[in-house]
PDB file of C-alpha atoms in Angstrom:
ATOM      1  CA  UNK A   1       0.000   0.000   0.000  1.00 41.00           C
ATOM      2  CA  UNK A   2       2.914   2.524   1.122  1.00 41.00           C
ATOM      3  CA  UNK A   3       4.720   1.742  -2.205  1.00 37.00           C
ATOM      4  CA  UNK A   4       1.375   2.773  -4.593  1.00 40.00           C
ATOM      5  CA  UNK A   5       0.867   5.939  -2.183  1.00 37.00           C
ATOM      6  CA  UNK A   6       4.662   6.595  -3.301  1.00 39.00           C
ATOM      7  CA  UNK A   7       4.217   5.770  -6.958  1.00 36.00           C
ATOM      8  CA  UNK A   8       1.586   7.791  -7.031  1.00 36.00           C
ATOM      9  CA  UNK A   9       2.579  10.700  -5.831  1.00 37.00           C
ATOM     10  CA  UNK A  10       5.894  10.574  -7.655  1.00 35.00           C
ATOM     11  CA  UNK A  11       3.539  10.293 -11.284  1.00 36.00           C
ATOM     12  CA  UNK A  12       1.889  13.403  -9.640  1.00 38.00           C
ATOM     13  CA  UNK A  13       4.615  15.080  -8.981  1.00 38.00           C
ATOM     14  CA  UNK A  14       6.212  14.532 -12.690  1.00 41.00           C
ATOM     15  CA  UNK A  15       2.553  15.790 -14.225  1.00 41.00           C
ATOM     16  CA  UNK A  16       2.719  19.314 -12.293  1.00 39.00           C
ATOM     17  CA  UNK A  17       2.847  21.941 -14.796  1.00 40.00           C
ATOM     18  CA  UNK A  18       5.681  24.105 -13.086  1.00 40.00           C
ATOM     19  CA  UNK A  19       6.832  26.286 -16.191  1.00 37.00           C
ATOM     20  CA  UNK A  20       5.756  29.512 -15.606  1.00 38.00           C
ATOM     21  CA  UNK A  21       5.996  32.495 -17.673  1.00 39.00           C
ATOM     22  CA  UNK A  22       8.084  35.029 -15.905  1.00 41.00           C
ATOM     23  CA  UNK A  23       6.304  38.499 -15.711  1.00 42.00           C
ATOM     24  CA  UNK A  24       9.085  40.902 -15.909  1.00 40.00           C
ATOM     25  CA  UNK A  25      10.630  40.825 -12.207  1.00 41.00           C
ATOM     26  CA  UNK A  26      12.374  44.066 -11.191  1.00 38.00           C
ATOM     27  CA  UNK A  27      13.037  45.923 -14.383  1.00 35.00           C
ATOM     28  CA  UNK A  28      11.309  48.638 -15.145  1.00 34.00           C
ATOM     29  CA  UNK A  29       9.045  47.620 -18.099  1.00 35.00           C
ATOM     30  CA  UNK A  30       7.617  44.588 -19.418  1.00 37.00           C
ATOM     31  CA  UNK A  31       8.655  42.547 -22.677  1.00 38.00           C
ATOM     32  CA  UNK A  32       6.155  44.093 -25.303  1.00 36.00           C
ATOM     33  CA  UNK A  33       4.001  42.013 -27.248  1.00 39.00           C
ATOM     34  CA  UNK A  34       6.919  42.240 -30.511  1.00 34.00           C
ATOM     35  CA  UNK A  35       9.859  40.685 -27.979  1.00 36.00           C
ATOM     36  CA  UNK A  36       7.822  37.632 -26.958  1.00 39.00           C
ATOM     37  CA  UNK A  37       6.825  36.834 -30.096  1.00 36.00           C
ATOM     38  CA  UNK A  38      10.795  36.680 -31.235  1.00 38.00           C
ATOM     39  CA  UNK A  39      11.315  34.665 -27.702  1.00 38.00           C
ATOM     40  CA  UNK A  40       8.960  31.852 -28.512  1.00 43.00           C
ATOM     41  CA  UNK A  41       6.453  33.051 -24.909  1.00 45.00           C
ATOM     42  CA  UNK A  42       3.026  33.054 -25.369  1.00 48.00           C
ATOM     43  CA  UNK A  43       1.442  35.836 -27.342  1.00 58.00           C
ATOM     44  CA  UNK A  44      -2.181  35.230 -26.508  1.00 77.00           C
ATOM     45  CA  UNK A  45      -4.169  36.265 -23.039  1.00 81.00           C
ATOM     46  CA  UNK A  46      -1.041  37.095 -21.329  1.00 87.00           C
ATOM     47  CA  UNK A  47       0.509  39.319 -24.033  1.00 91.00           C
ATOM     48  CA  UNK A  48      -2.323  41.904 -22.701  1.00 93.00           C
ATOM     49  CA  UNK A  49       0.004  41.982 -19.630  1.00 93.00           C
ATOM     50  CA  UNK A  50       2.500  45.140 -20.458  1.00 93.00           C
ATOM     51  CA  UNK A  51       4.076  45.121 -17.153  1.00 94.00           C
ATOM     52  CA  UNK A  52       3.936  43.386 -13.651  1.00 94.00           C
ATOM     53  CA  UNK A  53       6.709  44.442 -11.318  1.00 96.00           C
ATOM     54  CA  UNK A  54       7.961  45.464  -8.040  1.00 96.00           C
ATOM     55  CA  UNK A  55       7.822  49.251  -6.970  1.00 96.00           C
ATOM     56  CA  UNK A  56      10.264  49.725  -3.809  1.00 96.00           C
ATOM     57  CA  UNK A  57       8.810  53.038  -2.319  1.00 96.00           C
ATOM     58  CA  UNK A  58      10.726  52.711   1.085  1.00 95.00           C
ATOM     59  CA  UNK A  59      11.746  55.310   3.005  1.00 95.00           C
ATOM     60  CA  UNK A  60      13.386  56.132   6.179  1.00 95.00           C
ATOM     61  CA  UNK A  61      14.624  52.666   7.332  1.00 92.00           C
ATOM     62  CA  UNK A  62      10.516  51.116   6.343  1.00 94.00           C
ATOM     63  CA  UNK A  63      10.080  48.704   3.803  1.00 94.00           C
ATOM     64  CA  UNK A  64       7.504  49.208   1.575  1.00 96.00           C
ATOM     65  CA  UNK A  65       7.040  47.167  -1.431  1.00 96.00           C
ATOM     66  CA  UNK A  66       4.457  46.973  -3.858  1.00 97.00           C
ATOM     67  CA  UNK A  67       3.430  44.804  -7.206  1.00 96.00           C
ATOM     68  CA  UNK A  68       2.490  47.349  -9.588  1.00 97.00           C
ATOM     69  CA  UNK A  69       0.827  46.392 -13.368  1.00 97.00           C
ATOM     70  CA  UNK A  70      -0.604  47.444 -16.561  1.00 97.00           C
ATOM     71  CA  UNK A  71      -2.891  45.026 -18.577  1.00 96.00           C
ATOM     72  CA  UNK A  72      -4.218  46.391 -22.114  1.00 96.00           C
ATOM     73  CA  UNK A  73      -7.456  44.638 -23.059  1.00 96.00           C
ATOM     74  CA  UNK A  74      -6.706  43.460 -26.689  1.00 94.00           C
ATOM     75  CA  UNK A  75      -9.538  41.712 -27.358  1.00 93.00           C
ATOM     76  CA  UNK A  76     -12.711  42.918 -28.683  1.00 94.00           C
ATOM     77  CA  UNK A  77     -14.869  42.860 -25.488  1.00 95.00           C
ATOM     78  CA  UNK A  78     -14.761  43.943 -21.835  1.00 96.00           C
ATOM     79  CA  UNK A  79     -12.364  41.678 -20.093  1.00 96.00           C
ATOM     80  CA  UNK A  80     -12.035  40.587 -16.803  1.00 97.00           C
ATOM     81  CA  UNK A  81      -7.887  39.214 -16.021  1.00 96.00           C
ATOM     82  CA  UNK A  82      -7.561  37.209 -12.567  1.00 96.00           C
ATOM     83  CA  UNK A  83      -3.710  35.624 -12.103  1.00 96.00           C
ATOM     84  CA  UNK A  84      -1.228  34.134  -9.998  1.00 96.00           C
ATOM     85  CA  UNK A  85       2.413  35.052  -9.027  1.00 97.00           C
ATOM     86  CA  UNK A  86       5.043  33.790  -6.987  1.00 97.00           C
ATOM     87  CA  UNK A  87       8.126  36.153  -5.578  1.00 97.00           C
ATOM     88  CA  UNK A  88      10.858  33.895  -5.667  1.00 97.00           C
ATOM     89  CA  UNK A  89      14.599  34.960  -4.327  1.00 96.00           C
ATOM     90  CA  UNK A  90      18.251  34.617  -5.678  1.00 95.00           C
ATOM     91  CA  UNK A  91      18.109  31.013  -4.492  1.00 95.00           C
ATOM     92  CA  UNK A  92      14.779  29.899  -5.549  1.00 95.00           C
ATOM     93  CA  UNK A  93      13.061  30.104  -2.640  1.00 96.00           C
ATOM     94  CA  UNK A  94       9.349  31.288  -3.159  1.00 97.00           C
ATOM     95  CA  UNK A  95       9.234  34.147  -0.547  1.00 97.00           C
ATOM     96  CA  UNK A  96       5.582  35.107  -0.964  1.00 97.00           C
ATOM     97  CA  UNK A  97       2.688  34.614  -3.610  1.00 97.00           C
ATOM     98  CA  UNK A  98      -0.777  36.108  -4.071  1.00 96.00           C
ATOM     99  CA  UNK A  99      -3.317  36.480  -6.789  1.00 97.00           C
ATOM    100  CA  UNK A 100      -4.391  39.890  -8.361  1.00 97.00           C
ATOM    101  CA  UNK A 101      -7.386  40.590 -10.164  1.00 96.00           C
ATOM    102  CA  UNK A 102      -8.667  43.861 -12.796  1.00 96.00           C
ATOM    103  CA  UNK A 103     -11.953  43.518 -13.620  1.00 96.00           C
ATOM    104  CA  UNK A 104     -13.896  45.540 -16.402  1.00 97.00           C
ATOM    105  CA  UNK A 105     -11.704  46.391 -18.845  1.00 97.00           C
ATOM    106  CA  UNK A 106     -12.922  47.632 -21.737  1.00 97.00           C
ATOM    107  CA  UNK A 107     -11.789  46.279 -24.955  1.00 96.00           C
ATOM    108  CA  UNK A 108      -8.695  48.384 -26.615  1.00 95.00           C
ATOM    109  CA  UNK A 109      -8.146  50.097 -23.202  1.00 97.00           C
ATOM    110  CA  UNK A 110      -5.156  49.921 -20.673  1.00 97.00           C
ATOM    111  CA  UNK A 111      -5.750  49.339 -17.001  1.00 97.00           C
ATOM    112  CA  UNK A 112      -3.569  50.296 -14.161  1.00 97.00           C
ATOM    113  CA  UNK A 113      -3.380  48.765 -10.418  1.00 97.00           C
ATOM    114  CA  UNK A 114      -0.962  47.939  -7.395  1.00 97.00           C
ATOM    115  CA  UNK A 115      -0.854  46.095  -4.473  1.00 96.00           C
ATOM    116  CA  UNK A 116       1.097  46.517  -1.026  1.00 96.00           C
ATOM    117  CA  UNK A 117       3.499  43.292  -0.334  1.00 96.00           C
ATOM    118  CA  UNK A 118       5.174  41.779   2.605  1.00 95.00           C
ATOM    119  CA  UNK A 119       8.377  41.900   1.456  1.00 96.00           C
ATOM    120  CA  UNK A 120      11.215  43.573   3.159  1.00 94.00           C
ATOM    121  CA  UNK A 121      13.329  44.029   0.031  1.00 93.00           C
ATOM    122  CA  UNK A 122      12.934  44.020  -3.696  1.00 94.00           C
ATOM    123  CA  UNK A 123      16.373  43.219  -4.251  1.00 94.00           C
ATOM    124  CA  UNK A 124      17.307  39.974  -6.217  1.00 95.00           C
ATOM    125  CA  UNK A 125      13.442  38.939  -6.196  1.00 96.00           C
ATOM    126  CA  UNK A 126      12.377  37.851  -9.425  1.00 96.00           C
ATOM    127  CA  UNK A 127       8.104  38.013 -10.200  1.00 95.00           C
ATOM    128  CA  UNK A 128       6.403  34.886 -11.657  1.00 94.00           C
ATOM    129  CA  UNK A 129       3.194  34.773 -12.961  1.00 94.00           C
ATOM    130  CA  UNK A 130       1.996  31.464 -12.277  1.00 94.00           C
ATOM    131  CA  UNK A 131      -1.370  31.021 -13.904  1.00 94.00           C
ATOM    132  CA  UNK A 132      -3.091  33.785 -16.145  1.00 94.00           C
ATOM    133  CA  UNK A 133      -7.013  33.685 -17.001  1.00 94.00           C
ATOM    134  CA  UNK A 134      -8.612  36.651 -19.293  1.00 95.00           C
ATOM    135  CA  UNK A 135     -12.394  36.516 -19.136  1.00 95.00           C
ATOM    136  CA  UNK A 136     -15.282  37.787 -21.201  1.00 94.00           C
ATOM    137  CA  UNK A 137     -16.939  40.500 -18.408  1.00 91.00           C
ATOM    138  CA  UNK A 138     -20.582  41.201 -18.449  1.00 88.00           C
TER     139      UNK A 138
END
């Protein structure tokens, strides 16, 4: 029974679907739509992501870190975009995740938002986006 439990989970663990496309992480803009098409990432629902990043706004010794974006609707229709990220530091380690979510976005317009994190430093953290859903809103 143990040794099924173990097969099992190490099939599981093979199927997870751990790529991710990396939102840009620290720099200051995003790949446009031109550059990821030349890269091989995917142009479709997450192509309307211009930029996801960190915005270090500390001051006076208090950390104060936020995710900051700009989606462009490029569909034909009021869209609603919902996602996950992961903040992951110089050695891998995932040091906090979240979802985010812009809602009513009319088709051909941009969309602005941002987001307070925990983190203490942006330095060496590199953004994620782990799972990316676009949505016809009504």
């Amino acid at each position: 029974m143990i040794v099924i439990v173990i097969v099992v989970l190490v099939i599981s663990s093979g199927d997870k679907d751990e790529s991710t496309t990396s939102a840009p992480s620290t720099t200051p803009t995003a790949k446009t739509k031109t550059q990821q098409r030349q890269t091989g990432e995917p142009a479709g629902e997450r192509a309307d992501v211009i930029s996801f990043q960190l915005d270090d706004r500390s001051q006076a010794g208090i950390s104060n870190i936020w995710l900051v974006w700009t989606i462009k609707n490029s569909s034909s229709e009021k869209s609603n975009y919902a996602w996950d990220w992961e903040a992951v530091d110089a050695a891998g380690t995932r040091v906090e995740d979240g979802s985010q979510l812009e809602t009513n976005v009319q088709a051909g317009r941009t969309a602005r938002g941002e987001f307070p994190t925990t983190l203490k430093s942006a330095k060496g953290i590199k953004l994620n986006v782990t799972s990316f859903d676009r949505t016809a809103s009504y």
